[in-house]
């Protein structure tokens, strides 16, 4: 299990993924696509990355919007695993 990020470390880490918002013990991001199938394709690609990392986001699909939430449940908050997956997701979006 990864260790929780301290406040100072979390502040620095979040600069690496500026599209994400810090909410309590998690980070969130919503991505909007032009078509429903684009959103589904994104989620399918994301699923492969998450499975490879053995770290899975909460995902909500609402037509062309995909909302993501990352937290390390076992640790009770944010860890390096969340930041690393957020960066990989950002690369997928870009």
PDB file of C-alpha atoms in Angstrom:
ATOM      1  CA  UNK A   1       0.000   0.000   0.000  1.00  0.00           C
ATOM      2  CA  UNK A   2       1.206   3.522  -0.791  1.00  0.00           C
ATOM      3  CA  UNK A   3       1.546   6.200   1.856  1.00  0.00           C
ATOM      4  CA  UNK A   4      -0.791   9.181   1.984  1.00  0.00           C
ATOM      5  CA  UNK A   5       0.628  12.355   0.513  1.00  0.00           C
ATOM      6  CA  UNK A   6       1.342  15.066   3.064  1.00  0.00           C
ATOM      7  CA  UNK A   7      -0.241  18.479   2.352  1.00  0.00           C
ATOM      8  CA  UNK A   8       2.988  19.992   1.048  1.00  0.00           C
ATOM      9  CA  UNK A   9       3.724  16.995  -1.181  1.00  0.00           C
ATOM     10  CA  UNK A  10       0.137  17.007  -2.448  1.00  0.00           C
ATOM     11  CA  UNK A  11       0.384  20.681  -3.412  1.00  0.00           C
ATOM     12  CA  UNK A  12       3.520  19.980  -5.442  1.00  0.00           C
ATOM     13  CA  UNK A  13       2.047  16.824  -6.982  1.00  0.00           C
ATOM     14  CA  UNK A  14      -1.148  18.575  -8.094  1.00  0.00           C
ATOM     15  CA  UNK A  15       0.931  21.009 -10.155  1.00  0.00           C
ATOM     16  CA  UNK A  16       1.742  18.014 -12.373  1.00  0.00           C
ATOM     17  CA  UNK A  17      -1.943  17.538 -13.188  1.00  0.00           C
ATOM     18  CA  UNK A  18      -3.578  20.992 -13.240  1.00  0.00           C
ATOM     19  CA  UNK A  19      -6.808  19.762 -14.883  1.00  0.00           C
ATOM     20  CA  UNK A  20      -7.677  17.874 -11.714  1.00  0.00           C
ATOM     21  CA  UNK A  21      -9.468  19.380  -8.707  1.00  0.00           C
ATOM     22  CA  UNK A  22      -8.750  18.401  -5.122  1.00  0.00           C
ATOM     23  CA  UNK A  23     -11.910  17.448  -3.235  1.00  0.00           C
ATOM     24  CA  UNK A  24     -11.454  16.114   0.307  1.00  0.00           C
ATOM     25  CA  UNK A  25      -9.651  12.765  -0.035  1.00  0.00           C
ATOM     26  CA  UNK A  26      -9.780  12.592  -3.839  1.00  0.00           C
ATOM     27  CA  UNK A  27      -9.022  14.369  -7.085  1.00  0.00           C
ATOM     28  CA  UNK A  28     -11.620  14.758  -9.826  1.00  0.00           C
ATOM     29  CA  UNK A  29     -11.757  15.667 -13.480  1.00  0.00           C
ATOM     30  CA  UNK A  30     -14.517  15.809 -16.087  1.00  0.00           C
ATOM     31  CA  UNK A  31     -13.705  15.366 -19.759  1.00  0.00           C
ATOM     32  CA  UNK A  32     -16.205  16.256 -22.484  1.00  0.00           C
ATOM     33  CA  UNK A  33     -16.234  14.688 -25.932  1.00  0.00           C
ATOM     34  CA  UNK A  34     -18.066  15.528 -29.150  1.00  0.00           C
ATOM     35  CA  UNK A  35     -19.832  12.183 -29.489  1.00  0.00           C
ATOM     36  CA  UNK A  36     -21.051   9.503 -27.097  1.00  0.00           C
ATOM     37  CA  UNK A  37     -18.870   6.863 -28.764  1.00  0.00           C
ATOM     38  CA  UNK A  38     -15.794   9.078 -28.271  1.00  0.00           C
ATOM     39  CA  UNK A  39     -16.530   9.038 -24.534  1.00  0.00           C
ATOM     40  CA  UNK A  40     -16.937   5.253 -24.579  1.00  0.00           C
ATOM     41  CA  UNK A  41     -13.693   4.788 -26.531  1.00  0.00           C
ATOM     42  CA  UNK A  42     -11.902   6.959 -23.974  1.00  0.00           C
ATOM     43  CA  UNK A  43     -13.273   4.894 -21.084  1.00  0.00           C
ATOM     44  CA  UNK A  44     -12.215   1.669 -22.795  1.00  0.00           C
ATOM     45  CA  UNK A  45      -8.673   3.015 -23.273  1.00  0.00           C
ATOM     46  CA  UNK A  46      -8.653   4.271 -19.679  1.00  0.00           C
ATOM     47  CA  UNK A  47      -9.752   0.853 -18.430  1.00  0.00           C
ATOM     48  CA  UNK A  48      -6.656  -0.735 -19.963  1.00  0.00           C
ATOM     49  CA  UNK A  49      -4.372   1.816 -18.288  1.00  0.00           C
ATOM     50  CA  UNK A  50      -6.123   1.421 -14.924  1.00  0.00           C
ATOM     51  CA  UNK A  51      -5.992  -2.366 -15.085  1.00  0.00           C
ATOM     52  CA  UNK A  52      -2.294  -2.270 -15.944  1.00  0.00           C
ATOM     53  CA  UNK A  53      -1.671   0.035 -12.974  1.00  0.00           C
ATOM     54  CA  UNK A  54      -3.990  -2.019 -10.717  1.00  0.00           C
ATOM     55  CA  UNK A  55      -5.494   1.305  -9.641  1.00  0.00           C
ATOM     56  CA  UNK A  56      -9.050   2.027 -10.734  1.00  0.00           C
ATOM     57  CA  UNK A  57     -10.885   5.355 -10.842  1.00  0.00           C
ATOM     58  CA  UNK A  58     -14.553   5.890 -10.152  1.00  0.00           C
ATOM     59  CA  UNK A  59     -16.081   6.629 -13.561  1.00  0.00           C
ATOM     60  CA  UNK A  60     -19.424   8.255 -14.381  1.00  0.00           C
ATOM     61  CA  UNK A  61     -20.480   8.513 -18.020  1.00  0.00           C
ATOM     62  CA  UNK A  62     -23.189  11.017 -18.887  1.00  0.00           C
ATOM     63  CA  UNK A  63     -23.611  11.025 -22.655  1.00  0.00           C
ATOM     64  CA  UNK A  64     -20.524  12.959 -23.832  1.00  0.00           C
ATOM     65  CA  UNK A  65     -19.133  13.771 -20.369  1.00  0.00           C
ATOM     66  CA  UNK A  66     -16.908  11.425 -18.406  1.00  0.00           C
ATOM     67  CA  UNK A  67     -16.324  12.289 -14.753  1.00  0.00           C
ATOM     68  CA  UNK A  68     -13.397  10.673 -12.972  1.00  0.00           C
ATOM     69  CA  UNK A  69     -12.524  10.426  -9.309  1.00  0.00           C
ATOM     70  CA  UNK A  70      -9.225   9.104  -7.998  1.00  0.00           C
ATOM     71  CA  UNK A  71      -8.388   8.130  -4.446  1.00  0.00           C
ATOM     72  CA  UNK A  72      -6.523   5.275  -2.828  1.00  0.00           C
ATOM     73  CA  UNK A  73      -9.274   3.650  -0.786  1.00  0.00           C
ATOM     74  CA  UNK A  74      -6.912   1.351   1.132  1.00  0.00           C
ATOM     75  CA  UNK A  75      -4.881   4.341   2.323  1.00  0.00           C
ATOM     76  CA  UNK A  76      -7.895   6.571   3.001  1.00  0.00           C
ATOM     77  CA  UNK A  77      -6.870   9.387   0.684  1.00  0.00           C
ATOM     78  CA  UNK A  78      -4.453  10.508  -1.988  1.00  0.00           C
ATOM     79  CA  UNK A  79      -1.177   8.746  -2.744  1.00  0.00           C
ATOM     80  CA  UNK A  80       1.409   8.746  -5.502  1.00  0.00           C
ATOM     81  CA  UNK A  81      -0.725   6.113  -7.272  1.00  0.00           C
ATOM     82  CA  UNK A  82      -3.468   8.699  -7.805  1.00  0.00           C
ATOM     83  CA  UNK A  83      -1.117  11.343  -9.168  1.00  0.00           C
ATOM     84  CA  UNK A  84       0.591   8.870 -11.501  1.00  0.00           C
ATOM     85  CA  UNK A  85      -2.740   7.625 -12.873  1.00  0.00           C
ATOM     86  CA  UNK A  86      -4.020  11.193 -13.258  1.00  0.00           C
ATOM     87  CA  UNK A  87      -0.960  12.026 -15.368  1.00  0.00           C
ATOM     88  CA  UNK A  88      -1.470   8.932 -17.515  1.00  0.00           C
ATOM     89  CA  UNK A  89      -5.125   9.882 -17.999  1.00  0.00           C
ATOM     90  CA  UNK A  90      -4.095  13.425 -18.957  1.00  0.00           C
ATOM     91  CA  UNK A  91      -1.757  11.969 -21.612  1.00  0.00           C
ATOM     92  CA  UNK A  92      -4.654   9.894 -22.923  1.00  0.00           C
ATOM     93  CA  UNK A  93      -6.898  12.969 -23.194  1.00  0.00           C
ATOM     94  CA  UNK A  94      -4.249  15.133 -24.938  1.00  0.00           C
TER      95      UNK A  94
END
